[in-house]
């Protein structure tokens, strides 16, 4: 991506700074850290700090974090449908989303992530909607993890079930975890790698100890008359989504063209196994759907291994919720920072701390978490899924559009399918999104309907309001520079000459296209191209 040029007075400055070739210091061993970690990805000298192992574990926690959260799927639909769900859903949903993320995150390796994808396809208005909807969904998702941690600790601390002890725990834990995120990706990277090991080991033991007690007949049980389809679909969908969230850390990934596809492959395998195997093992021991609720794996561990294994599983649950919170907070906060650096949000929101972390991105995301953490697990999942579906449908449309209109866009990794094959791959996933999105409207879930429509209205009002504030000088914004190679080259052949001519036709300040067809323009012309040429 060295041909992506930024307009800051020096056309030789690459928008995406290359990764530092040196990683020989002690804190680089795990694949994160480095002297330039405090510089934004759009500035020279920025060191991409995430390697393969931390990226795999961050994806693992963005999507899963272990089998915790599957309990409500069992209680809603029973053993058979849950097992089938964790086999079918990854194929129909997780794999397509992971493939799209691998391709587009390597084509746009920056912290605005999916905002960059949608803006490249449809212009900045829809890019802003994508960013807002994804951020709202991510913050709502992050409010789940203190709730889940409290539920898992209730086996030893029943006081956390309600009242002031619960409120104090939720607030205190949210603030503590946000502070850890503020300390930087080095701290987050160590935390998620260590947490992954702490989660996997007790469930390996649980599976082995449960095997002699397994009753195969348990796996075929289902009561079709009592299946709660809306809850089942929402919980299954939530357990297997958010593969795209890690794209907002793409500006921090070393060698993204190689690292992202490998990390996605390893993460898909890890996530599916960590859902399917412990769920099957626990269902073999007890299949009564009514017994399954948040924290149930601790009781299964106590039954097959004794108090020591139950304690270990509860500790693993704590590690899972901590890791998921850290991964989601990193994604949400770096998205805010990335949008500010690209001119979508006021410049102040791009400020980084001395640890290289987005100060106001973490603050805004933490406030959102605190506002929502008092709700129940199923209520939060339902709220976040609806908005997430809107964002995903927009991403799918942008992905197909870019494949059709910009076939020469540099893609270090490319899904090996033609456009018609991609459409077929995305049809089941798109149908699932529409079903999940329709559920609250069909069931007349008024809070979720209001939340979803409110998010849409907020985006439609907020974007022109910010543009008006920018025009009047009430807020300071970065120039809207954007790293989308070939996207705004309107030549049919993709050659640099015609691209330069197209640029020249748009205004005297437009620079000639480089050898790869990238038109280099000043901020005004670039914004015009984004607004008017994105969907041409």
Coordinates of C-alpha atoms in Angstrom, one line a residue:
X1 CA 0.0 0.0 0.0
X2 CA 3.0 2.3 -0.4
X3 CA 1.3 4.0 -3.3
X4 CA -1.4 5.5 -1.1
X5 CA -0.6 9.2 -0.9
X6 CA -1.7 11.8 1.7
X7 CA -2.2 15.4 0.8
X8 CA -0.3 17.4 3.5
X9 CA 1.9 19.5 1.3
X10 CA 4.3 16.7 0.5
X11 CA 3.1 14.2 -2.1
X12 CA 6.0 11.8 -1.1
X13 CA 4.6 11.1 2.3
X14 CA 2.7 7.8 2.4
X15 CA -0.6 7.8 4.1
X16 CA -0.1 4.4 5.6
X17 CA 3.4 4.4 7.2
X18 CA 5.3 1.1 6.6
X19 CA 5.8 -1.2 9.6
X20 CA 9.1 -0.8 11.3
X21 CA 11.5 -3.6 10.2
X22 CA 13.0 -3.7 13.7
X23 CA 11.3 -5.6 16.5
X24 CA 14.3 -6.5 18.6
X25 CA 13.4 -4.9 21.9
X26 CA 12.2 -7.0 24.8
X27 CA 8.6 -5.7 24.7
X28 CA 8.3 -6.6 21.0
X29 CA 8.7 -10.3 21.6
X30 CA 4.9 -10.9 21.8
X31 CA 4.2 -8.8 18.8
X32 CA 3.3 -5.4 20.3
X33 CA 5.1 -2.3 21.6
X34 CA 7.6 -0.1 19.8
X35 CA 8.9 3.4 20.0
X36 CA 6.5 4.9 17.5
X37 CA 3.3 3.4 19.0
X38 CA 2.1 6.9 19.9
X39 CA 2.0 8.2 16.4
X40 CA -1.2 7.9 14.4
X41 CA -1.2 5.5 11.4
X42 CA -1.5 8.4 9.0
X43 CA 1.8 10.0 10.2
X44 CA 5.4 9.0 9.2
X45 CA 7.2 7.1 11.9
X46 CA 4.1 5.2 13.2
X47 CA 5.1 1.7 14.3
X48 CA 2.5 -1.0 13.7
X49 CA 2.5 -2.8 17.0
X50 CA 0.3 -5.9 16.7
X51 CA 1.7 -9.2 15.5
X52 CA -0.1 -12.5 14.7
X53 CA -0.6 -13.9 18.2
X54 CA -2.0 -10.8 19.9
X55 CA -4.2 -10.3 16.8
X56 CA -5.6 -13.8 17.0
X57 CA -6.5 -13.4 20.6
X58 CA -8.0 -10.0 20.1
X59 CA -10.3 -11.4 17.4
X60 CA -11.1 -14.4 19.7
X61 CA -12.2 -11.9 22.4
X62 CA -14.0 -9.6 19.9
X63 CA -16.1 -12.6 18.8
X64 CA -16.2 -15.1 21.6
X65 CA -14.0 -15.2 24.6
X66 CA -15.0 -18.8 25.3
X67 CA -18.4 -20.6 25.7
X68 CA -19.7 -18.0 28.2
X69 CA -22.9 -16.6 26.8
X70 CA -24.1 -19.8 25.2
X71 CA -26.3 -20.7 28.2
X72 CA -29.3 -18.6 27.0
X73 CA -29.3 -20.3 23.6
X74 CA -29.7 -23.7 25.4
X75 CA -32.4 -22.5 27.7
X76 CA -34.2 -21.0 24.7
X77 CA -34.0 -23.9 22.2
X78 CA -32.6 -27.0 23.9
X79 CA -29.5 -29.1 23.2
X80 CA -30.2 -30.3 19.6
X81 CA -30.8 -26.9 18.1
X82 CA -27.9 -25.3 20.0
X83 CA -25.4 -27.9 18.7
X84 CA -26.8 -27.6 15.1
X85 CA -26.6 -23.8 15.5
X86 CA -22.9 -23.9 16.4
X87 CA -22.2 -26.0 13.3
X88 CA -24.4 -24.1 10.8
X89 CA -24.1 -20.5 11.9
X90 CA -20.3 -20.3 11.5
X91 CA -20.6 -21.6 7.9
X92 CA -23.4 -19.3 7.0
X93 CA -22.3 -16.2 8.9
X94 CA -18.9 -16.2 10.6
X95 CA -16.8 -17.5 7.6
X96 CA -18.2 -14.9 5.1
X97 CA -17.8 -12.0 7.5
X98 CA -14.3 -13.1 8.4
X99 CA -13.3 -13.4 4.7
X100 CA -14.7 -9.9 3.9
X101 CA -12.8 -8.5 6.9
X102 CA -9.5 -10.1 5.8
X103 CA -9.8 -8.7 2.3
X104 CA -10.9 -5.1 3.1
X105 CA -8.8 -4.7 6.2
X106 CA -5.7 -5.4 4.1
X107 CA -6.9 -3.1 1.4
X108 CA -7.5 -0.3 3.9
X109 CA -5.1 -0.9 6.8
X110 CA -6.1 2.0 9.0
X111 CA -8.0 2.5 12.2
X112 CA -11.2 3.8 10.7
X113 CA -11.8 0.2 9.6
X114 CA -15.2 -0.4 8.0
X115 CA -15.8 3.3 7.9
X116 CA -13.1 3.4 5.2
X117 CA -14.7 0.6 3.3
X118 CA -18.1 2.1 3.1
X119 CA -16.8 5.6 2.4
X120 CA -14.8 4.3 -0.5
X121 CA -17.9 2.7 -2.0
X122 CA -20.6 5.2 -1.2
X123 CA -19.0 8.4 0.1
X124 CA -18.6 10.0 3.5
X125 CA -22.3 10.3 4.5
X126 CA -22.7 6.6 4.5
X127 CA -19.3 6.0 5.9
X128 CA -20.3 8.1 8.8
X129 CA -23.5 6.1 9.3
X130 CA -21.5 2.9 9.3
X131 CA -19.1 4.3 11.9
X132 CA -21.9 5.6 14.2
X133 CA -24.0 2.4 14.0
X134 CA -21.0 0.2 14.5
X135 CA -19.8 2.3 17.5
X136 CA -23.2 2.3 19.1
X137 CA -23.5 -1.5 18.7
X138 CA -19.9 -2.0 20.0
X139 CA -20.5 0.1 23.1
X140 CA -23.7 -1.7 23.8
X141 CA -21.9 -5.0 23.4
X142 CA -19.2 -3.9 25.8
X143 CA -21.8 -3.2 28.5
X144 CA -22.5 -7.0 28.6
X145 CA -19.2 -8.1 30.0
X146 CA -19.4 -6.6 33.5
X147 CA -22.9 -8.0 33.7
X148 CA -21.7 -11.5 32.6
X149 CA -18.8 -11.3 35.1
X150 CA -21.2 -10.5 37.9
X151 CA -23.4 -13.5 36.9
X152 CA -20.4 -15.9 36.9
X153 CA -19.2 -14.7 40.3
X154 CA -22.7 -15.2 41.9
X155 CA -21.8 -18.8 42.6
X156 CA -19.4 -17.6 45.3
X157 CA -20.8 -14.1 45.9
X158 CA -24.6 -14.2 45.8
X159 CA -24.7 -10.5 46.9
X160 CA -23.9 -9.6 43.3
X161 CA -27.3 -10.6 42.2
X162 CA -29.0 -7.3 42.9
X163 CA -28.8 -4.1 44.9
X164 CA -26.0 -1.7 45.7
X165 CA -23.3 -4.4 45.7
X166 CA -24.2 -5.2 42.1
X167 CA -24.2 -1.5 41.1
X168 CA -20.9 -0.8 42.7
X169 CA -19.3 -3.9 41.1
X170 CA -20.5 -3.0 37.6
X171 CA -19.4 0.6 37.8
X172 CA -16.0 -0.2 39.5
X173 CA -15.2 -3.1 37.1
X174 CA -16.1 -1.0 34.1
X175 CA -13.8 1.9 35.2
X176 CA -11.0 -0.4 36.1
X177 CA -11.1 -2.2 32.7
X178 CA -11.3 1.1 30.9
X179 CA -8.2 2.3 32.7
X180 CA -6.3 -0.8 31.7
X181 CA -7.2 -0.1 28.1
X182 CA -6.0 3.5 28.5
X183 CA -2.6 2.1 29.4
X184 CA -2.1 0.9 25.8
X185 CA -2.1 -2.0 23.4
X186 CA 1.0 -3.5 25.1
X187 CA -1.1 -4.0 28.3
X188 CA -4.1 -5.1 26.3
X189 CA -2.0 -7.5 24.2
X190 CA -0.5 -9.2 27.3
X191 CA -3.9 -9.3 29.0
X192 CA -5.7 -11.1 26.1
X193 CA -2.9 -13.6 25.3
X194 CA -2.7 -14.6 29.0
X195 CA -6.5 -14.6 29.3
X196 CA -6.8 -16.9 26.3
X197 CA -4.5 -19.5 27.9
X198 CA -6.4 -19.2 31.2
X199 CA -9.7 -19.9 29.4
X200 CA -8.7 -22.8 27.2
X201 CA -7.0 -24.9 29.9
X202 CA -10.0 -25.4 32.3
X203 CA -12.3 -26.2 29.4
X204 CA -10.0 -28.8 28.1
X205 CA -10.1 -30.5 31.5
X206 CA -13.9 -30.0 31.7
X207 CA -14.3 -31.8 28.3
X208 CA -12.1 -34.6 29.3
X209 CA -13.7 -35.1 32.8
X210 CA -17.2 -34.9 31.3
X211 CA -16.6 -37.4 28.6
X212 CA -17.2 -40.5 30.8
X213 CA -20.5 -39.1 32.1
X214 CA -21.8 -38.1 28.7
X215 CA -25.3 -39.4 27.7
X216 CA -25.6 -39.3 23.9
X217 CA -29.4 -39.2 24.2
X218 CA -29.1 -35.7 25.7
X219 CA -28.0 -34.3 22.4
X220 CA -31.2 -35.1 20.5
X221 CA -33.6 -33.4 22.9
X222 CA -35.7 -30.6 21.6
X223 CA -39.2 -29.4 22.5
X224 CA -40.5 -27.6 19.4
X225 CA -43.5 -26.2 21.2
X226 CA -41.4 -24.2 23.7
X227 CA -38.6 -23.0 21.5
X228 CA -38.1 -19.2 22.0
X229 CA -36.9 -18.5 18.5
X230 CA -36.2 -14.7 18.9
X231 CA -34.0 -15.3 21.9
X232 CA -32.3 -18.2 20.3
X233 CA -31.5 -16.4 17.1
X234 CA -30.3 -13.3 18.9
X235 CA -28.0 -15.2 21.3
X236 CA -26.6 -17.4 18.5
X237 CA -26.0 -14.4 16.3
X238 CA -24.4 -12.4 19.1
X239 CA -22.1 -15.3 20.0
X240 CA -20.7 -15.5 16.4
X241 CA -20.5 -11.9 15.2
X242 CA -18.1 -8.9 15.4
X243 CA -15.5 -10.4 13.2
X244 CA -15.2 -7.0 11.5
X245 CA -14.5 -5.1 14.7
X246 CA -10.8 -5.8 14.6
X247 CA -10.6 -3.9 11.4
X248 CA -10.5 -0.7 13.5
X249 CA -7.1 -1.8 14.7
X250 CA -5.7 -2.4 11.2
X251 CA -3.6 0.7 11.5
X252 CA -1.7 -1.0 14.4
X253 CA -1.1 -4.4 12.7
X254 CA 2.3 -5.3 11.4
X255 CA 2.4 -6.6 7.8
X256 CA -1.4 -6.6 7.6
X257 CA -1.5 -8.2 4.1
X258 CA -0.1 -11.4 5.6
X259 CA -1.1 -11.1 9.3
X260 CA -4.8 -10.5 8.9
X261 CA -5.8 -13.5 6.7
X262 CA -3.7 -15.9 8.9
X263 CA -5.1 -14.4 12.1
X264 CA -8.7 -14.7 10.8
X265 CA -8.3 -18.4 9.9
X266 CA -6.8 -19.3 13.2
X267 CA -9.4 -17.3 15.1
X268 CA -12.3 -18.9 13.2
X269 CA -11.0 -22.4 14.2
X270 CA -10.4 -21.3 17.8
X271 CA -13.8 -19.7 18.2
X272 CA -15.8 -22.6 16.8
X273 CA -14.0 -25.2 18.9
X274 CA -14.3 -23.1 22.1
X275 CA -18.1 -22.9 21.6
X276 CA -18.9 -26.4 20.3
X277 CA -16.7 -28.7 22.5
X278 CA -17.5 -27.3 26.0
X279 CA -21.2 -27.0 25.0
X280 CA -21.4 -30.6 23.9
X281 CA -19.5 -31.8 26.9
X282 CA -21.8 -29.9 29.3
X283 CA -24.9 -31.0 27.5
X284 CA -23.8 -34.6 27.8
X285 CA -23.8 -34.3 31.6
X286 CA -27.1 -32.3 32.0
X287 CA -29.5 -31.4 29.2
X288 CA -32.4 -29.8 31.2
X289 CA -32.7 -26.5 29.3
X290 CA -34.3 -24.9 32.3
X291 CA -31.1 -25.2 34.3
X292 CA -29.0 -23.3 31.8
X293 CA -28.4 -19.6 32.7
X294 CA -25.4 -17.3 32.8
X295 CA -22.7 -18.9 35.0
X296 CA -23.9 -22.5 34.4
X297 CA -20.5 -23.8 33.3
X298 CA -19.3 -23.3 36.9
X299 CA -22.0 -25.7 38.1
X300 CA -21.1 -28.3 35.5
X301 CA -17.4 -28.0 36.4
X302 CA -18.3 -28.6 40.1
X303 CA -20.3 -31.7 39.1
X304 CA -17.6 -33.4 37.0
X305 CA -14.4 -32.1 38.7
X306 CA -15.3 -30.7 42.1
X307 CA -14.9 -27.3 43.7
X308 CA -11.4 -26.7 42.3
X309 CA -12.5 -27.0 38.7
X310 CA -15.5 -24.8 39.4
X311 CA -13.3 -22.1 40.8
X312 CA -11.0 -22.4 37.8
X313 CA -13.9 -22.0 35.4
X314 CA -15.2 -19.0 37.3
X315 CA -11.7 -17.5 37.1
X316 CA -11.7 -18.3 33.4
X317 CA -15.1 -16.6 33.1
X318 CA -13.5 -13.5 34.7
X319 CA -10.6 -13.7 32.2
X320 CA -13.1 -14.0 29.4
X321 CA -15.1 -11.0 30.3
X322 CA -11.9 -8.9 31.0
X323 CA -10.5 -10.0 27.7
X324 CA -13.7 -9.3 25.8
X325 CA -14.1 -5.9 27.4
X326 CA -10.5 -5.0 26.5
X327 CA -10.8 -6.1 22.9
X328 CA -14.1 -4.3 22.3
X329 CA -13.0 -1.2 24.1
X330 CA -9.8 -1.1 22.0
X331 CA -11.9 -1.5 18.8
X332 CA -14.5 1.1 19.7
X333 CA -12.0 3.7 21.0
X334 CA -9.6 3.3 18.1
X335 CA -12.5 3.7 15.7
X336 CA -13.4 7.1 17.2
X337 CA -9.7 8.1 16.9
X338 CA -9.5 6.8 13.3
X339 CA -12.6 8.7 12.3
X340 CA -11.2 11.9 13.9
X341 CA -7.9 11.5 12.0
X342 CA -9.8 11.1 8.8
X343 CA -11.9 14.2 9.2
X344 CA -15.2 12.6 10.1
X345 CA -15.2 13.8 13.7
X346 CA -13.8 16.8 15.5
X347 CA -10.0 16.8 15.6
X348 CA -9.9 16.7 19.5
X349 CA -11.4 13.2 19.5
X350 CA -8.2 11.9 17.8
X351 CA -6.1 12.9 20.7
X352 CA -3.8 10.1 22.0
X353 CA -2.4 9.7 25.5
X354 CA 1.3 9.2 26.3
X355 CA 0.6 5.5 26.0
X356 CA -0.6 5.9 22.4
X357 CA -4.3 5.2 23.3
X358 CA -7.3 7.3 22.2
X359 CA -8.1 9.4 25.2
X360 CA -11.6 10.7 24.3
X361 CA -12.4 7.5 22.4
X362 CA -12.0 5.5 25.6
X363 CA -13.9 8.2 27.6
X364 CA -16.9 8.2 25.3
X365 CA -17.0 4.4 25.0
X366 CA -16.8 4.0 28.8
X367 CA -19.6 6.5 29.4
X368 CA -21.8 4.5 27.0
X369 CA -21.0 1.2 28.8
X370 CA -21.9 2.7 32.2
X371 CA -25.3 3.9 30.9
X372 CA -26.3 0.4 29.6
X373 CA -24.7 -2.0 32.2
X374 CA -27.8 -2.0 34.4
X375 CA -29.8 -4.0 31.7
X376 CA -30.2 -7.7 31.5
X377 CA -28.1 -9.9 29.2
X378 CA -30.9 -10.7 26.7
X379 CA -32.1 -7.1 26.6
X380 CA -28.6 -5.8 25.8
X381 CA -28.0 -8.5 23.1
X382 CA -31.3 -7.6 21.4
X383 CA -30.5 -3.9 21.4
X384 CA -27.0 -4.3 19.9
X385 CA -27.9 -6.9 17.3
X386 CA -30.5 -4.7 15.6
X387 CA -28.1 -1.8 15.0
X388 CA -25.3 -4.2 14.1
X389 CA -27.4 -5.7 11.4
X390 CA -27.8 -2.3 9.7
X391 CA -24.0 -1.8 9.7
X392 CA -23.3 -5.2 8.4
X393 CA -25.8 -4.9 5.5
X394 CA -24.0 -1.7 4.5
X395 CA -20.6 -3.4 4.7
X396 CA -21.8 -6.2 2.5
X397 CA -23.1 -3.8 -0.1
X398 CA -19.8 -1.8 0.0
X399 CA -17.8 -5.0 -0.4
X400 CA -19.7 -6.1 -3.5
X401 CA -19.8 -2.6 -5.0
X402 CA -16.0 -2.2 -4.6
X403 CA -15.4 -5.6 -6.3
X404 CA -17.6 -4.5 -9.2
X405 CA -16.5 -0.9 -9.6
X406 CA -12.9 -1.0 -8.4
X407 CA -11.6 -4.4 -9.5
X408 CA -8.0 -3.0 -9.5
X409 CA -8.1 -1.8 -6.0
X410 CA -4.9 -3.2 -4.4
X411 CA -5.9 -6.1 -2.2
X412 CA -3.0 -7.9 -0.5
X413 CA -5.5 -10.6 0.3
X414 CA -8.5 -11.4 -2.0
X415 CA -11.3 -13.9 -1.5
X416 CA -10.8 -16.3 -4.5
X417 CA -14.3 -15.9 -5.9
X418 CA -15.8 -13.9 -8.7
X419 CA -18.5 -11.4 -8.0
X420 CA -21.4 -13.8 -8.6
X421 CA -19.7 -16.2 -6.2
X422 CA -19.4 -13.5 -3.5
X423 CA -23.1 -12.7 -3.9
X424 CA -24.0 -16.3 -3.4
X425 CA -21.8 -16.5 -0.4
X426 CA -23.4 -13.5 1.1
X427 CA -27.0 -14.4 0.4
X428 CA -27.5 -16.6 3.5
X429 CA -25.7 -14.2 5.7
X430 CA -27.8 -11.3 4.4
X431 CA -31.0 -13.2 4.9
X432 CA -29.9 -13.9 8.5
X433 CA -29.3 -10.2 9.0
X434 CA -32.7 -9.3 7.7
X435 CA -34.4 -11.9 10.0
X436 CA -32.5 -10.7 13.1
X437 CA -33.3 -7.1 12.2
X438 CA -37.0 -7.9 11.7
X439 CA -37.5 -9.8 14.9
X440 CA -38.0 -6.8 17.3
X441 CA -40.4 -5.2 14.8
X442 CA -42.4 -8.5 14.4
X443 CA -42.5 -9.2 18.1
X444 CA -43.3 -5.5 18.9
X445 CA -40.2 -5.1 21.1
X446 CA -40.8 -1.3 21.4
X447 CA -37.6 -0.4 23.3
X448 CA -35.4 -2.2 20.6
X449 CA -37.4 -0.6 17.8
X450 CA -37.0 2.8 19.3
X451 CA -33.3 2.2 19.9
X452 CA -32.8 1.1 16.3
X453 CA -34.8 3.9 14.7
X454 CA -33.2 6.4 17.0
X455 CA -29.7 5.3 15.9
X456 CA -30.7 5.8 12.3
X457 CA -32.2 9.2 12.9
X458 CA -29.2 10.3 15.0
X459 CA -26.8 9.5 12.2
X460 CA -28.9 11.3 9.6
X461 CA -29.0 14.4 11.7
X462 CA -25.5 14.3 13.2
X463 CA -23.6 14.1 9.9
X464 CA -25.0 17.4 8.4
X465 CA -24.8 19.0 11.8
X466 CA -21.1 18.3 12.1
X467 CA -20.5 19.5 8.5
X468 CA -22.3 22.7 9.4
X469 CA -20.2 23.2 12.5
X470 CA -17.1 22.6 10.4
X471 CA -18.1 25.1 7.8
X472 CA -18.9 27.8 10.4
X473 CA -15.6 27.1 12.2
X474 CA -17.3 26.1 15.5
X475 CA -15.2 22.9 15.6
X476 CA -11.7 22.0 14.2
X477 CA -11.6 19.0 11.9
X478 CA -8.7 17.3 10.1
X479 CA -8.8 17.6 6.3
X480 CA -10.7 14.7 5.0
X481 CA -7.8 12.7 3.5
X482 CA -8.5 9.2 2.6
X483 CA -6.4 6.2 1.6
X484 CA -8.4 4.4 -1.1
X485 CA -6.1 3.5 -4.0
X486 CA -7.8 3.5 -7.4
X487 CA -11.2 4.3 -5.9
X488 CA -11.4 7.8 -7.3
X489 CA -9.5 7.1 -10.5
X490 CA -12.4 7.4 -13.0
X491 CA -10.4 6.1 -16.0
X492 CA -11.8 3.0 -17.6
X493 CA -8.4 1.6 -18.1
X494 CA -7.0 2.3 -14.6
X495 CA -4.0 4.0 -16.1
X496 CA -2.4 7.0 -14.4
X497 CA -2.8 9.4 -17.4
X498 CA -6.6 9.4 -17.6
X499 CA -6.8 9.5 -13.8
X500 CA -4.7 12.6 -13.9
X501 CA -6.9 14.1 -16.5
X502 CA -10.0 13.3 -14.4
X503 CA -8.3 15.0 -11.4
X504 CA -7.4 18.0 -13.5
X505 CA -11.0 18.4 -14.6
X506 CA -12.1 18.7 -11.0
X507 CA -10.0 21.7 -10.1
X508 CA -6.6 23.4 -10.3
X509 CA -5.5 22.1 -7.0
X510 CA -5.7 18.4 -8.0
X511 CA -2.4 16.7 -8.4
X512 CA -1.6 14.1 -11.1
X513 CA -2.4 10.5 -10.5
X514 CA 0.6 8.4 -9.5
X515 CA 1.7 5.3 -11.3
X516 CA -1.0 3.2 -9.7
X517 CA -3.9 5.4 -10.6
X518 CA -4.2 7.1 -7.3
X519 CA -5.5 10.7 -7.7
X520 CA -3.8 13.0 -5.2
X521 CA -6.0 16.0 -4.4
X522 CA -6.2 18.7 -1.8
X523 CA -8.7 18.4 1.0
X524 CA -11.5 20.3 -0.8
X525 CA -11.3 18.4 -4.0
X526 CA -10.9 15.1 -2.1
X527 CA -14.1 15.8 -0.2
X528 CA -15.9 16.5 -3.4
X529 CA -14.7 13.3 -4.9
X530 CA -15.8 11.4 -1.7
X531 CA -19.2 13.0 -1.8
X532 CA -19.9 12.8 -5.5
X533 CA -17.7 10.2 -7.0
X534 CA -17.8 7.4 -4.4
X535 CA -20.7 5.6 -6.0
X536 CA -20.0 6.5 -9.6

